[in-house]
mmCIF file of C-alpha atoms in Angstrom:
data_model
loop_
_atom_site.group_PDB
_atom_site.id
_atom_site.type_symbol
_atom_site.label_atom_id
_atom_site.label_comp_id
_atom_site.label_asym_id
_atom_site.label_seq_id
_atom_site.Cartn_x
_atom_site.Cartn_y
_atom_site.Cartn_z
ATOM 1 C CA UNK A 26 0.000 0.000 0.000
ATOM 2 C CA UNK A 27 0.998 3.330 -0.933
ATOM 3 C CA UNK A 28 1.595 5.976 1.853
ATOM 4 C CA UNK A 29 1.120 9.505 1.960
ATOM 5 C CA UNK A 30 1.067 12.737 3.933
ATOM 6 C CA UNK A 31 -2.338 12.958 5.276
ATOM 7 C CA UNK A 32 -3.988 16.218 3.837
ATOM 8 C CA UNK A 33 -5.821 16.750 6.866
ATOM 9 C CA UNK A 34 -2.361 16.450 9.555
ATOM 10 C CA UNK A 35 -1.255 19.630 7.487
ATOM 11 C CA UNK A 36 -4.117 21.155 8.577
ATOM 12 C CA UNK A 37 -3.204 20.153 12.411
ATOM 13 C CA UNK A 38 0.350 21.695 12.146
ATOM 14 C CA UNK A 39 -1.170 25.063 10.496
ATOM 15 C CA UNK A 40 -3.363 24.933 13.854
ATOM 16 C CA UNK A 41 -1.799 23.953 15.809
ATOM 17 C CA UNK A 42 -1.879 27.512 18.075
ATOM 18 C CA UNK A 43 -5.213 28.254 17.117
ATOM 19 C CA UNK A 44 -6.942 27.561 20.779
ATOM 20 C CA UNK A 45 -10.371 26.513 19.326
ATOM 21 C CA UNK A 46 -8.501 23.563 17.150
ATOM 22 C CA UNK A 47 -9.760 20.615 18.110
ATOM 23 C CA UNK A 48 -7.095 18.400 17.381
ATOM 24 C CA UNK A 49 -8.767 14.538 18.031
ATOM 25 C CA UNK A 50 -11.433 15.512 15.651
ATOM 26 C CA UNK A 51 -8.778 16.103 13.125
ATOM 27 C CA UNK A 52 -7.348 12.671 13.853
ATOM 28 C CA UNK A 53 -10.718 10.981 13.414
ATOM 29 C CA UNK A 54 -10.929 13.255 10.035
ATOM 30 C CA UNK A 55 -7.905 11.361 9.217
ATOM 31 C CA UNK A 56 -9.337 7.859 9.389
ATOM 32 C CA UNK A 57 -12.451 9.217 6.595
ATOM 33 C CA UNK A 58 -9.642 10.629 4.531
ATOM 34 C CA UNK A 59 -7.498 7.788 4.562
ATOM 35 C CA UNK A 60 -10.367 6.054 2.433
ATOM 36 C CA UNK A 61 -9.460 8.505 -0.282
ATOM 37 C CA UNK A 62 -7.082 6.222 -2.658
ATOM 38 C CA UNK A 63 -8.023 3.231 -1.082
ATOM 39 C CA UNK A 64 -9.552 1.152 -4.110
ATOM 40 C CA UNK A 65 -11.845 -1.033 -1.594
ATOM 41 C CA UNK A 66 -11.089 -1.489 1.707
ATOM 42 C CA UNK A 67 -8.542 -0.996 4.047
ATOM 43 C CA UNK A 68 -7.390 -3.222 7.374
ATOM 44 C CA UNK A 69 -6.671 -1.573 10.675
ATOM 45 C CA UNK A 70 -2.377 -1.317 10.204
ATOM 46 C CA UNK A 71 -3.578 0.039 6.417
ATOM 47 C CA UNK A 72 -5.097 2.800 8.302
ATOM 48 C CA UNK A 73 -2.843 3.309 10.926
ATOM 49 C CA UNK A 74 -0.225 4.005 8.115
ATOM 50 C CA UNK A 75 -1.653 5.985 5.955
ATOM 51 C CA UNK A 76 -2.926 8.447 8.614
ATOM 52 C CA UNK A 77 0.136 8.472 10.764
ATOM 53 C CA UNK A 78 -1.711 7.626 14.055
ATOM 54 C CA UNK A 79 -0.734 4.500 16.520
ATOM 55 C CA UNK A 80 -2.668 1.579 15.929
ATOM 56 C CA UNK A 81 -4.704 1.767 19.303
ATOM 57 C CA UNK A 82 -5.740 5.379 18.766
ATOM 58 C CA UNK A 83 -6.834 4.242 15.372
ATOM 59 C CA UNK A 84 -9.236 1.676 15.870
ATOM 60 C CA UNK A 85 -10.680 3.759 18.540
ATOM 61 C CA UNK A 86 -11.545 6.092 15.567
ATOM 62 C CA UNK A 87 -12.494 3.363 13.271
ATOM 63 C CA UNK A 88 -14.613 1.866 16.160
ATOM 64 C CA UNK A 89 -16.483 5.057 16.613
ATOM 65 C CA UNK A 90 -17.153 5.845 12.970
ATOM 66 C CA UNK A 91 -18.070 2.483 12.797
ATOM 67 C CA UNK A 92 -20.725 2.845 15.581
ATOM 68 C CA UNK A 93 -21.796 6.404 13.860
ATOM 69 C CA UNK A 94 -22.518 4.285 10.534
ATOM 70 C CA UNK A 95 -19.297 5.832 8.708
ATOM 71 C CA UNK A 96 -17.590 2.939 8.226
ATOM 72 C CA UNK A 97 -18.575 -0.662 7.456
ATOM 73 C CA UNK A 98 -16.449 -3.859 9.041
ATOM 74 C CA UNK A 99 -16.467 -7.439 6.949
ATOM 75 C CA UNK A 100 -16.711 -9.492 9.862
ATOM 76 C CA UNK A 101 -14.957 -12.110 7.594
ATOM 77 C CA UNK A 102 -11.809 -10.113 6.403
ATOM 78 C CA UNK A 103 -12.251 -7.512 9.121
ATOM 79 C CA UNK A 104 -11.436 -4.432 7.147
ATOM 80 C CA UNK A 105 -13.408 -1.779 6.636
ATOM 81 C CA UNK A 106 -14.991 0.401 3.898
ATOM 82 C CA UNK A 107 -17.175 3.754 3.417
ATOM 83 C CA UNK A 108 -20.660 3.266 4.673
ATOM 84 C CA UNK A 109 -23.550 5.291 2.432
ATOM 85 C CA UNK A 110 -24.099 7.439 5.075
ATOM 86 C CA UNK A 111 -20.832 9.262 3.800
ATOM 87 C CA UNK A 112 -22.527 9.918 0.461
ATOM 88 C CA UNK A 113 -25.494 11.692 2.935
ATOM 89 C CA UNK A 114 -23.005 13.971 3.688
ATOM 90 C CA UNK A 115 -22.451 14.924 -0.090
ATOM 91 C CA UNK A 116 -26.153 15.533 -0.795
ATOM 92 C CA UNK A 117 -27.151 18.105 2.267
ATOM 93 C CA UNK A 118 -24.310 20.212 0.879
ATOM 94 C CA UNK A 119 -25.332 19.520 -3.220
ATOM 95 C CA UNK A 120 -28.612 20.305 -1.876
ATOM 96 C CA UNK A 121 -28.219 23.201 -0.056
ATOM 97 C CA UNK A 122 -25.397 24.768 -2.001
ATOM 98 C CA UNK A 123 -26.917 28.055 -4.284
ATOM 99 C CA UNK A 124 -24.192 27.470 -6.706
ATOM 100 C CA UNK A 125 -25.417 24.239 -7.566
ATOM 101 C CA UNK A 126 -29.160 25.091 -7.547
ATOM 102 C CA UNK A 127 -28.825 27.673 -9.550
ATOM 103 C CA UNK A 128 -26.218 26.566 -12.382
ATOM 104 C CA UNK A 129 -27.300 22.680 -12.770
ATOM 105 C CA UNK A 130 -30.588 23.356 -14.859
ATOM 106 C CA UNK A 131 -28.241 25.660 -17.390
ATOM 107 C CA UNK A 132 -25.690 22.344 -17.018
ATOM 108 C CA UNK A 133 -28.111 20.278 -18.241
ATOM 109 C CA UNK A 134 -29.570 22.162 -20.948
ATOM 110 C CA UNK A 135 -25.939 22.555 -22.446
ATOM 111 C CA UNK A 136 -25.437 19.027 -21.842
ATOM 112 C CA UNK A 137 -28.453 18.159 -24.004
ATOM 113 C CA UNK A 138 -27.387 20.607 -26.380
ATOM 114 C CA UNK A 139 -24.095 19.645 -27.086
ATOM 115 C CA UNK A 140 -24.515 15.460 -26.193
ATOM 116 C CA UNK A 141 -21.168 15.549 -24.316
ATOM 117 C CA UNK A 142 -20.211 15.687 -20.849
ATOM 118 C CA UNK A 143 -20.564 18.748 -18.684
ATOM 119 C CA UNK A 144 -19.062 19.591 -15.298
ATOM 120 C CA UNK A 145 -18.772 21.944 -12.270
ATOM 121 C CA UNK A 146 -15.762 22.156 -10.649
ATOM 122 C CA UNK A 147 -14.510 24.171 -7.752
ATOM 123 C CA UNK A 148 -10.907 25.237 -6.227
ATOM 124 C CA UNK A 149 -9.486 23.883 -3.164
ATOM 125 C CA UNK A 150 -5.722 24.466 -2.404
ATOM 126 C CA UNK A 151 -4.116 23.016 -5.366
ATOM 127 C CA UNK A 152 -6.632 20.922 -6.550
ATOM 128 C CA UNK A 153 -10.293 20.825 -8.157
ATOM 129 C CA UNK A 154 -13.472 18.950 -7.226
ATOM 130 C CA UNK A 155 -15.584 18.120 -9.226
ATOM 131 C CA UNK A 156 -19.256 19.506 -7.846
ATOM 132 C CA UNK A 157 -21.788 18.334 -10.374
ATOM 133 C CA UNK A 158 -20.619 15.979 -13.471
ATOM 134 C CA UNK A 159 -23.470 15.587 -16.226
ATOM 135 C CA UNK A 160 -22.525 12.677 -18.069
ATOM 136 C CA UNK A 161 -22.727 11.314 -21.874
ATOM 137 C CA UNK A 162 -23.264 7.980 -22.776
ATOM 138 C CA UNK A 163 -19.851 6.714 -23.520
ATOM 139 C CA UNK A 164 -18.023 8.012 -19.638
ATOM 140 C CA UNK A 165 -17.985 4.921 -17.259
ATOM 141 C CA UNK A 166 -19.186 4.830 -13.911
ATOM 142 C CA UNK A 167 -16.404 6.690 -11.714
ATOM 143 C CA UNK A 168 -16.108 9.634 -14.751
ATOM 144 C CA UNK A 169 -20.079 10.013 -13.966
ATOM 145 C CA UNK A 170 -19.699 10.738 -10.055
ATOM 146 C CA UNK A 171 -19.391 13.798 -8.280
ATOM 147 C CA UNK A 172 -16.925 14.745 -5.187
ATOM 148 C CA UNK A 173 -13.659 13.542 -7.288
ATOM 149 C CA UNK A 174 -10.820 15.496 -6.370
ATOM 150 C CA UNK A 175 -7.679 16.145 -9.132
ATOM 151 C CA UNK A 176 -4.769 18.330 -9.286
ATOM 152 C CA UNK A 177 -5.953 21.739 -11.001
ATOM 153 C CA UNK A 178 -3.034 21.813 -13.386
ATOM 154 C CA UNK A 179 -4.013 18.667 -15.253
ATOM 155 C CA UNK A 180 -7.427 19.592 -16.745
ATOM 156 C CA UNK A 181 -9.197 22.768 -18.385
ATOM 157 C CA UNK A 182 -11.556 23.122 -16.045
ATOM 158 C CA UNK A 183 -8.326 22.917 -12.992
ATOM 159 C CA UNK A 184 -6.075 25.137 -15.341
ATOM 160 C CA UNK A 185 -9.043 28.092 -15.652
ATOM 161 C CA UNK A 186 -9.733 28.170 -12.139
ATOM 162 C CA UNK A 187 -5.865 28.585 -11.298
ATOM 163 C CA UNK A 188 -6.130 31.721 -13.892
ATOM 164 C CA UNK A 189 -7.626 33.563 -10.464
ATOM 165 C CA UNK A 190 -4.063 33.284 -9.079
ATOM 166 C CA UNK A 191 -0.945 35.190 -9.833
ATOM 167 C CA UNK A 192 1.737 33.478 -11.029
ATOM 168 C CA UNK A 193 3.894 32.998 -7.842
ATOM 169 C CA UNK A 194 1.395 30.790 -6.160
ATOM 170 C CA UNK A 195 1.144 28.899 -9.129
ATOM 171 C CA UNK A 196 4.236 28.276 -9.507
ATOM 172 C CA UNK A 197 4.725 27.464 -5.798
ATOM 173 C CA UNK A 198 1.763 25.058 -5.609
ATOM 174 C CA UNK A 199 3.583 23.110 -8.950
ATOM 175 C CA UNK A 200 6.914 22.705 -7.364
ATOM 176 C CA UNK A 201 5.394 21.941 -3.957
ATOM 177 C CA UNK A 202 3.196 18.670 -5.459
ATOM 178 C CA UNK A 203 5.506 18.460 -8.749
ATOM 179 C CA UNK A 204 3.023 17.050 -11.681
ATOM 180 C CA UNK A 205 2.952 13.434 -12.667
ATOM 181 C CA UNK A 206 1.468 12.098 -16.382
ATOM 182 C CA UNK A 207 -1.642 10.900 -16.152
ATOM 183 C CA UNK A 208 -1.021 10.023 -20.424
ATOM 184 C CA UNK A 209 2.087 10.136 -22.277
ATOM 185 C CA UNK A 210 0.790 13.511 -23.019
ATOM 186 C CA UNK A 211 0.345 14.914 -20.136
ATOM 187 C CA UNK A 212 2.114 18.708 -19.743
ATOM 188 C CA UNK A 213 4.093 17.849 -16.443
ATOM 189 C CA UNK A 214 6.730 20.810 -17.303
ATOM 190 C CA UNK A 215 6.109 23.705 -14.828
ATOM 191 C CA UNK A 216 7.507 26.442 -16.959
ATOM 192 C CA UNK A 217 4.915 25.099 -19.717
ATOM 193 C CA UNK A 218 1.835 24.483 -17.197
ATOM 194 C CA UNK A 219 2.418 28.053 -16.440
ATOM 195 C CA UNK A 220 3.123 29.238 -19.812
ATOM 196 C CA UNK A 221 -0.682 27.430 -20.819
ATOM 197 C CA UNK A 222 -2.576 29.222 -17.959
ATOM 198 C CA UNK A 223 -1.241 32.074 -18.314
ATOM 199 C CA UNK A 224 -2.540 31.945 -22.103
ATOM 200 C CA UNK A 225 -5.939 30.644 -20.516
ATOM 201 C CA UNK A 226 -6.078 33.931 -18.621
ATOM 202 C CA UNK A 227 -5.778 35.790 -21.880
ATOM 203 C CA UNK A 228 -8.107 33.944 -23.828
ATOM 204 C CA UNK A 229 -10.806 33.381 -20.976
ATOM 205 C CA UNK A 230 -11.101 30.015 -21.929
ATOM 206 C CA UNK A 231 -8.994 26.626 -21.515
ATOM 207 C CA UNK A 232 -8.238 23.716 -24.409
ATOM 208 C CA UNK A 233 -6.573 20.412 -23.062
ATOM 209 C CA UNK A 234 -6.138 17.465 -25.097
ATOM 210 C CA UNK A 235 -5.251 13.951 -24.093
ATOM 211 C CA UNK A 236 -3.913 15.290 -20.385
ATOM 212 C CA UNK A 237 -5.831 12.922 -18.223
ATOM 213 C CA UNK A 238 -7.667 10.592 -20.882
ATOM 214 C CA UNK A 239 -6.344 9.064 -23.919
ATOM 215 C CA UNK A 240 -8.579 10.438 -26.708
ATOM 216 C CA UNK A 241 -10.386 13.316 -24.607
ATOM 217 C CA UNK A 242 -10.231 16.842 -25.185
ATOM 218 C CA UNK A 243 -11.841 19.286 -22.635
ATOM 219 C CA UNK A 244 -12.862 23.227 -22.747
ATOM 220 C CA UNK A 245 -13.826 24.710 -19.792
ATOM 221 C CA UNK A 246 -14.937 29.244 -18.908
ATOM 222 C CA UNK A 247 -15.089 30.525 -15.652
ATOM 223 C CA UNK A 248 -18.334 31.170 -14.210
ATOM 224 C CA UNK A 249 -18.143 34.894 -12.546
ATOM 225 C CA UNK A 250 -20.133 36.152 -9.428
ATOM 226 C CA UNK A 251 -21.995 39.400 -10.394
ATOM 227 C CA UNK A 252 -18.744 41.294 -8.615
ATOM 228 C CA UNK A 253 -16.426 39.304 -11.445
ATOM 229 C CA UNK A 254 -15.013 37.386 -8.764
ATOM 230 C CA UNK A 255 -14.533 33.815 -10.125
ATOM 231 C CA UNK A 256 -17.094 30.934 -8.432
ATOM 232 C CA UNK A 257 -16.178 27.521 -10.290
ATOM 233 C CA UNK A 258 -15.521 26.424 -13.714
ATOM 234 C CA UNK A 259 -17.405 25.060 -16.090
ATOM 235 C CA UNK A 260 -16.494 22.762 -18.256
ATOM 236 C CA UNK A 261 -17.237 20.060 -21.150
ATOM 237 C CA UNK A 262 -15.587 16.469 -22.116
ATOM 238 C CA UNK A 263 -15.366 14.989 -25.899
ATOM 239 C CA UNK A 264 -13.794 12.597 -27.535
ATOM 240 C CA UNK A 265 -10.800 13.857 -29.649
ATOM 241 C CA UNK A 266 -11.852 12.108 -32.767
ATOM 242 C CA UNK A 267 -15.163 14.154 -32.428
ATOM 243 C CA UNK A 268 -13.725 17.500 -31.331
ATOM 244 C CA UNK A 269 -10.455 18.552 -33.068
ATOM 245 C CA UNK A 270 -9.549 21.939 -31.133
ATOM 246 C CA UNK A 271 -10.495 24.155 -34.247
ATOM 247 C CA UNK A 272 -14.605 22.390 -33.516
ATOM 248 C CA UNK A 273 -14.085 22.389 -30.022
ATOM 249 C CA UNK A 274 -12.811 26.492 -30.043
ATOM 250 C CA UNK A 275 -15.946 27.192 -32.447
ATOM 251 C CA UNK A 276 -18.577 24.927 -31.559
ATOM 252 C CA UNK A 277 -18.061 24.476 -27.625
ATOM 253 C CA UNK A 278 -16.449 27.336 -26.373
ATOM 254 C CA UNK A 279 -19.272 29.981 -27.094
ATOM 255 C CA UNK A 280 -21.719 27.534 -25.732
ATOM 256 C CA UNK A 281 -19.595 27.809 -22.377
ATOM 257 C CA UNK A 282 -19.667 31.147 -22.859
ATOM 258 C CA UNK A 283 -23.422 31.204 -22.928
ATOM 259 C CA UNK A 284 -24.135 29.230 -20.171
ATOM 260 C CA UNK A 285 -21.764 30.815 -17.380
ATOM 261 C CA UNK A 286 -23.467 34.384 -18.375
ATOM 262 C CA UNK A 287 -26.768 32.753 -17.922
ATOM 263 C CA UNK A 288 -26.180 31.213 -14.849
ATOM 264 C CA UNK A 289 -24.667 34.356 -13.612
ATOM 265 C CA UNK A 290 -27.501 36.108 -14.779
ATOM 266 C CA UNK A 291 -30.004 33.678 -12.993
#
């Protein structure tokens, strides 16, 4: 099993003087977020390791989470994966969230317009998740689901909503996580990363190409607040045999276009 710094310890050292902190309920964060690469389940000493904490203080948090309906044990195997009540979680913020109300009915109408893919993504740190993901009929199952997290730098959606920041913290946030290939054309340079959102901040608009998917192109705008302060991006999926960038730039792009000003405009 691969380990990893656990996002959420991080988060405990930034704190770590900030007297309302509560630093168990940080640990038993960890435990939920250790479940994020995890392709099924994970065993007690998986968990320990991956979130840095002692074995006994771990199953204490496992045990709890357990008891809360987080977490499911196989009483055969005993290791333990997500419960649904996790996805709960999801839905009282998709449901309650105005940026979701108000943009998914303008999602889906672009979605039926166009037949492709359509998603909402968001910022955090140096990454993007994914908030709503309107599918087409070829994605499979796990391109179809929302709450996926992804480096920014690897996608258009990721590269227009790191056009907000200047150039330093781009360039920080690159050398801090350094970029791995998702394809064997996937921009992992930082100079050129920078160099191609930089040219998305000109344009207003992002093209990628083969950077995460074999055979996919993407476009994505930002949607705009009505202050021009940037809220998410929007973007669509196609496959490359489809979309060269010359249809994608002509036929996609405005349609983007479109759609954030409604939405804004909503």
């Amino acid at each position: 099993m691969t380990t990893r710094p656990p996002p959420l310890a991080a988060t405990a050292a930034a704190d770590a003087d900030d007297p309302l902190f509560v630093a168990s309920l940080e640990k038993g964060m960890r435990v939920l977020d250790a479940f994020r690469d995890a392709s099924d389940s994970l065993g007690l000493t998986d968990i320990a390791t991956v979130t840095g904490l002692g074995k006994s203080a771990a199953q204490r948090f496992i045990h709890t989470w357990e008891r809360m309906g987080y977490l499911i044990k196989d009483p055969a195997s005993r290791r333990y994966r997500l419960a649904p009540r996790v996805v709960e979680l999801g839905y009282f913020f998709l449901r309650s969230d105005r940026l979701v109300s108000m943009a998914a009915p303008h999602l889906v109408a672009l979605r039926d317009r166009c037949g492709l893919a359509v998603h909402l993504s968001v910022l955090a740190g140096g990454d993007m998740i994914y908030l709503l993901r309107l599918p087409s009929r070829q994605l499979t199952l796990a391109e179809m689901l929302p709450g996926r997290r992804m480096p920014a730098w690897c996608n258009s959606g990721g590269r227009m909503l790191l056009t907000a920041q200047d150039d330093d913290a781009i360039r920080q946030a690159l050398l801090r996580a350094p970029p791995r290939a998702f394809t064997p054309r996937t921009v992992v340079d930082p100079d050129a990363l920078l160099a191609m959102i930089r040219q998305a901040r000109d344009d207003g608009y992002a093209l990628t190409e083969d950077q995460v998917l074999q055979n996919q192109v993407g476009a994505a705008v930002l949607l705009r607040d009505a202050r021009d302060t940037p809220l998410a991006a929007i973007s669509v999926r196609a496959p490359r045999h489809d979309y060269p960038s010359d249809r994608l730039l002509s036929d996609i792009v405005p349609q983007l276009f479109r759609t954030a000003q409604a939405i804004q405009d909503a």
